[in-house]
Amino acid sequence: MPRFLLLSACLLAATAPAHAHDPAEEQRWSIAIHGGAGVILRETMTPEQQADYEAALQAALDAGSQVLRSGGSAMDAVKAAIVPMEDDPKFNAGRGAVFTWDGVNELDAAIMDGRDRSAGAVTGVRTVKNPILLAEAVKDDGRHVFLSGEGAERFAQDKGIEITEPGWFETQRRKEALERLKTNELSALDVDYKYGTVGAVALEQHGNLAAGTSTGGLTGKRWGRIGDAPVIGAGTYADNRSCAISATGAGEYFIRVGVAQEICTRLRFSSRTLPSDTGPDETGDQIETAPGGRVALTGAIVSDVADAVMAEVAELGGDGGVIVVTPEGEAIFSFNTPGMYRGRANSDGLNEVAIFASD
Ligand code: ASP
């Protein structure tokens, strides 16, 4: 099976950047979600399981879309999409999170606001029902960006964030995965076949971007291991000037590559302002520009950049995927695994969920 099949798809939604303050453009919104990437194959999934996942993805996508459609913020849309996936035991986030080596669930999450790059992140949390809401509280509080373990839980109590019994997160399926990993000395991917992290990225009607990611990490993780999901710039990033990103995959590689910020930075430089006397490009075509003389971030450019950064992850030996939304409303998936639970919707009527690379 082609493990490093690089795949991307693009949504052509726009000709001008939403941050150009063109009132005609302010109605555009766009959202993409994921529920993890990995060895997800049609032949190993029953039609019922497939329908279950598609329904869960659609429910999360609808929750986020509804916020954006009614003029709500990208931050609210990201939360609205992530919370139901955290509560759904099918995904490795919140309820249904994987088990650590020591047999507990330790949750990580991050959220970032593209307006001012304010961010909040938490790691190693054991009692907070919806870690994405705690990440948002960290961001709103503003004194720190990244809280861990017991400190993060004390902060949650101070802020009135819902606390639950650790048993809420436990599922038999994940317990058995830990037992298999220990008994057969397997890696996390060998027992799970896939990464089940959840994430969402959104462009709101006012042109602002946001990104969020929530995860239980990897089965059998030890010694307080932290993955990429809560690390700002690795698994999560948002900047109104370029894009919003959420990742899923082998977190160690995403941290080493700095995947989320790397993609956003490359896109920011791609959308530079051209001198007014700029001629055609090397193929003789006029370069497509957005208002203000900026190079328009077309779907093709965004796909190329995301694929190039994911190729770096693959070169180092990592696998996984990203979802990307740009100021123009492009919604892109790029992944090097046989499948990724994913969905996207926008103000032009696009509304789709997909699982397999061939979808
Ligand atoms: N990226 C996550 C981690 O390494 C795992 C996942 O995507 O499911 O913690």
mmCIF file of C-alpha atoms in Angstrom, residues 11-157:
data_model
loop_
_atom_site.group_PDB
_atom_site.id
_atom_site.type_symbol
_atom_site.label_atom_id
_atom_site.label_comp_id
_atom_site.label_asym_id
_atom_site.label_seq_id
_atom_site.Cartn_x
_atom_site.Cartn_y
_atom_site.Cartn_z
ATOM 1 C CA LEU A 11 -11.696 24.372 -2.959
ATOM 2 C CA LEU A 12 -11.727 27.309 -5.325
ATOM 3 C CA ALA A 13 -13.856 29.806 -3.552
ATOM 4 C CA ALA A 14 -12.539 33.256 -4.127
ATOM 5 C CA THR A 15 -10.646 35.831 -6.062
ATOM 6 C CA ALA A 16 -9.910 38.364 -3.352
ATOM 7 C CA PRO A 17 -8.661 38.184 0.233
ATOM 8 C CA ALA A 18 -11.261 38.743 2.896
ATOM 9 C CA HIS A 19 -8.945 41.113 4.735
ATOM 10 C CA ALA A 20 -9.038 43.525 1.777
ATOM 11 C CA HIS A 21 -12.130 45.187 3.308
ATOM 12 C CA ASP A 22 -14.208 44.851 0.177
ATOM 13 C CA PRO A 23 -17.808 44.814 1.503
ATOM 14 C CA ALA A 24 -18.851 42.519 -1.353
ATOM 15 C CA GLU A 25 -16.377 39.950 -0.066
ATOM 16 C CA GLU A 26 -17.480 40.035 3.571
ATOM 17 C CA GLN A 27 -20.127 37.375 3.187
ATOM 18 C CA ARG A 28 -17.633 34.643 2.479
ATOM 19 C CA TRP A 29 -17.052 31.987 5.120
ATOM 20 C CA SER A 30 -15.290 28.658 5.019
ATOM 21 C CA ILE A 31 -14.561 25.814 7.415
ATOM 22 C CA ALA A 32 -12.608 22.547 7.375
ATOM 23 C CA ILE A 33 -12.519 19.858 10.063
ATOM 24 C CA HIS A 34 -10.633 16.630 10.692
ATOM 25 C CA GLY A 35 -11.023 13.650 12.994
ATOM 26 C CA GLY A 36 -7.570 12.156 12.460
ATOM 27 C CA ALA A 37 -5.543 10.576 9.643
ATOM 28 C CA GLY A 38 -4.032 7.114 9.300
ATOM 29 C CA VAL A 39 -4.384 3.657 7.804
ATOM 30 C CA ILE A 40 -8.096 4.063 7.242
ATOM 31 C CA LEU A 41 -9.173 1.663 4.502
ATOM 32 C CA ARG A 42 -12.543 1.029 2.913
ATOM 33 C CA GLU A 43 -11.978 -2.739 3.060
ATOM 34 C CA THR A 44 -11.458 -2.772 6.844
ATOM 35 C CA MET A 45 -14.517 -0.681 7.633
ATOM 36 C CA THR A 46 -18.092 -1.907 7.657
ATOM 37 C CA PRO A 47 -20.712 0.259 5.911
ATOM 38 C CA GLU A 48 -22.215 0.928 9.370
ATOM 39 C CA GLN A 49 -18.901 2.145 10.758
ATOM 40 C CA GLN A 50 -18.384 4.349 7.728
ATOM 41 C CA ALA A 51 -21.869 5.813 8.082
ATOM 42 C CA ASP A 52 -21.245 6.426 11.801
ATOM 43 C CA TYR A 53 -18.060 8.371 11.132
ATOM 44 C CA GLU A 54 -19.631 10.321 8.284
ATOM 45 C CA ALA A 55 -22.569 11.286 10.476
ATOM 46 C CA ALA A 56 -20.266 12.403 13.290
ATOM 47 C CA LEU A 57 -18.153 14.471 10.900
ATOM 48 C CA GLN A 58 -21.250 15.989 9.336
ATOM 49 C CA ALA A 59 -22.643 16.935 12.765
ATOM 50 C CA ALA A 60 -19.393 18.671 13.690
ATOM 51 C CA LEU A 61 -19.208 20.411 10.307
ATOM 52 C CA ASP A 62 -22.829 21.556 10.599
ATOM 53 C CA ALA A 63 -22.223 22.956 14.093
ATOM 54 C CA GLY A 64 -19.283 25.030 12.857
ATOM 55 C CA SER A 65 -21.000 26.068 9.618
ATOM 56 C CA GLN A 66 -24.067 27.252 11.474
ATOM 57 C CA VAL A 67 -21.968 29.675 13.534
ATOM 58 C CA LEU A 68 -20.286 31.083 10.415
ATOM 59 C CA ARG A 69 -23.450 31.259 8.347
ATOM 60 C CA SER A 70 -25.132 33.363 11.016
ATOM 61 C CA GLY A 71 -22.203 35.793 11.108
ATOM 62 C CA GLY A 72 -20.462 34.332 14.174
ATOM 63 C CA SER A 73 -16.748 34.325 14.782
ATOM 64 C CA ALA A 74 -14.190 31.858 13.464
ATOM 65 C CA MET A 75 -13.184 31.167 17.086
ATOM 66 C CA ASP A 76 -16.769 30.189 17.986
ATOM 67 C CA ALA A 77 -17.061 28.049 14.855
ATOM 68 C CA VAL A 78 -13.878 26.154 15.688
ATOM 69 C CA LYS A 79 -15.136 25.432 19.218
ATOM 70 C CA ALA A 80 -18.605 24.485 17.975
ATOM 71 C CA ALA A 81 -17.082 21.920 15.606
ATOM 72 C CA ILE A 82 -14.572 20.478 18.080
ATOM 73 C CA VAL A 83 -16.761 20.050 21.180
ATOM 74 C CA PRO A 84 -19.057 17.370 19.640
ATOM 75 C CA MET A 85 -16.003 15.438 18.418
ATOM 76 C CA GLU A 86 -14.467 15.653 21.910
ATOM 77 C CA ASP A 87 -17.694 14.217 23.314
ATOM 78 C CA ASP A 88 -17.847 11.442 20.718
ATOM 79 C CA PRO A 89 -15.957 8.284 21.777
ATOM 80 C CA LYS A 90 -15.085 7.489 18.166
ATOM 81 C CA PHE A 91 -12.380 10.159 18.180
ATOM 82 C CA ASN A 92 -9.160 10.353 20.154
ATOM 83 C CA ALA A 93 -10.042 13.559 21.974
ATOM 84 C CA GLY A 94 -12.001 14.132 25.186
ATOM 85 C CA ARG A 95 -14.210 11.053 25.675
ATOM 86 C CA GLY A 96 -12.608 8.126 23.867
ATOM 87 C CA ALA A 97 -9.063 9.439 24.272
ATOM 88 C CA VAL A 98 -6.235 6.918 24.116
ATOM 89 C CA PHE A 99 -4.545 5.631 27.279
ATOM 90 C CA THR A 100 -1.057 6.524 28.453
ATOM 91 C CA TRP A 101 1.419 3.811 29.432
ATOM 92 C CA ASP A 102 0.263 4.303 33.032
ATOM 93 C CA GLY A 103 -3.363 3.637 32.100
ATOM 94 C CA VAL A 104 -4.808 7.144 32.310
ATOM 95 C CA ASN A 105 -6.125 9.626 29.749
ATOM 96 C CA GLU A 106 -4.080 12.810 29.372
ATOM 97 C CA LEU A 107 -5.580 15.406 27.114
ATOM 98 C CA ASP A 108 -3.993 18.155 25.025
ATOM 99 C CA ALA A 109 -5.655 21.033 23.166
ATOM 100 C CA ALA A 110 -4.903 24.395 21.604
ATOM 101 C CA ILE A 111 -6.809 27.239 20.000
ATOM 102 C CA MET A 112 -5.506 30.281 18.132
ATOM 103 C CA ASP A 113 -7.091 33.497 16.918
ATOM 104 C CA GLY A 114 -5.727 34.758 13.583
ATOM 105 C CA ARG A 115 -6.629 38.374 14.345
ATOM 106 C CA ASP A 116 -3.816 38.960 16.806
ATOM 107 C CA ARG A 117 -2.224 35.521 17.048
ATOM 108 C CA SER A 118 -3.449 35.213 20.623
ATOM 109 C CA ALA A 119 -3.462 31.570 21.647
ATOM 110 C CA GLY A 120 -4.217 29.197 24.498
ATOM 111 C CA ALA A 121 -3.004 25.635 24.975
ATOM 112 C CA VAL A 122 -3.168 22.909 27.626
ATOM 113 C CA THR A 123 -1.414 19.587 28.029
ATOM 114 C CA GLY A 124 -1.643 16.574 30.325
ATOM 115 C CA VAL A 125 -5.140 17.439 31.548
ATOM 116 C CA ARG A 126 -7.065 14.567 33.149
ATOM 117 C CA THR A 127 -10.333 15.992 34.419
ATOM 118 C CA VAL A 128 -11.480 18.720 32.032
ATOM 119 C CA LYS A 129 -14.422 17.521 29.987
ATOM 120 C CA ASN A 130 -13.743 19.696 26.935
ATOM 121 C CA PRO A 131 -10.070 20.644 26.769
ATOM 122 C CA ILE A 132 -10.660 22.997 23.808
ATOM 123 C CA LEU A 133 -12.770 25.203 26.107
ATOM 124 C CA LEU A 134 -9.964 25.263 28.655
ATOM 125 C CA ALA A 135 -7.500 26.245 25.916
ATOM 126 C CA GLU A 136 -9.813 29.106 25.025
ATOM 127 C CA ALA A 137 -9.980 30.208 28.670
ATOM 128 C CA VAL A 138 -6.167 30.303 28.749
ATOM 129 C CA LYS A 139 -6.197 32.469 25.629
ATOM 130 C CA ASP A 140 -8.868 34.796 26.997
ATOM 131 C CA ASP A 141 -7.071 35.146 30.326
ATOM 132 C CA GLY A 142 -4.033 36.231 28.344
ATOM 133 C CA ARG A 143 -1.321 35.973 31.007
ATOM 134 C CA HIS A 144 0.091 32.738 29.647
ATOM 135 C CA VAL A 145 -0.226 30.705 26.461
ATOM 136 C CA PHE A 146 0.521 27.129 27.554
ATOM 137 C CA LEU A 147 -0.530 25.436 30.832
ATOM 138 C CA SER A 148 0.156 21.874 31.911
ATOM 139 C CA GLY A 149 -1.162 19.154 34.217
ATOM 140 C CA GLU A 150 -2.395 20.032 37.700
ATOM 141 C CA GLY A 151 -1.797 23.731 37.189
ATOM 142 C CA ALA A 152 -4.020 23.707 34.125
ATOM 143 C CA GLU A 153 -6.682 21.862 36.143
ATOM 144 C CA ARG A 154 -6.544 24.390 38.995
ATOM 145 C CA PHE A 155 -6.892 27.126 36.385
ATOM 146 C CA ALA A 156 -9.935 25.303 34.961
ATOM 147 C CA GLN A 157 -11.570 25.236 38.388
#
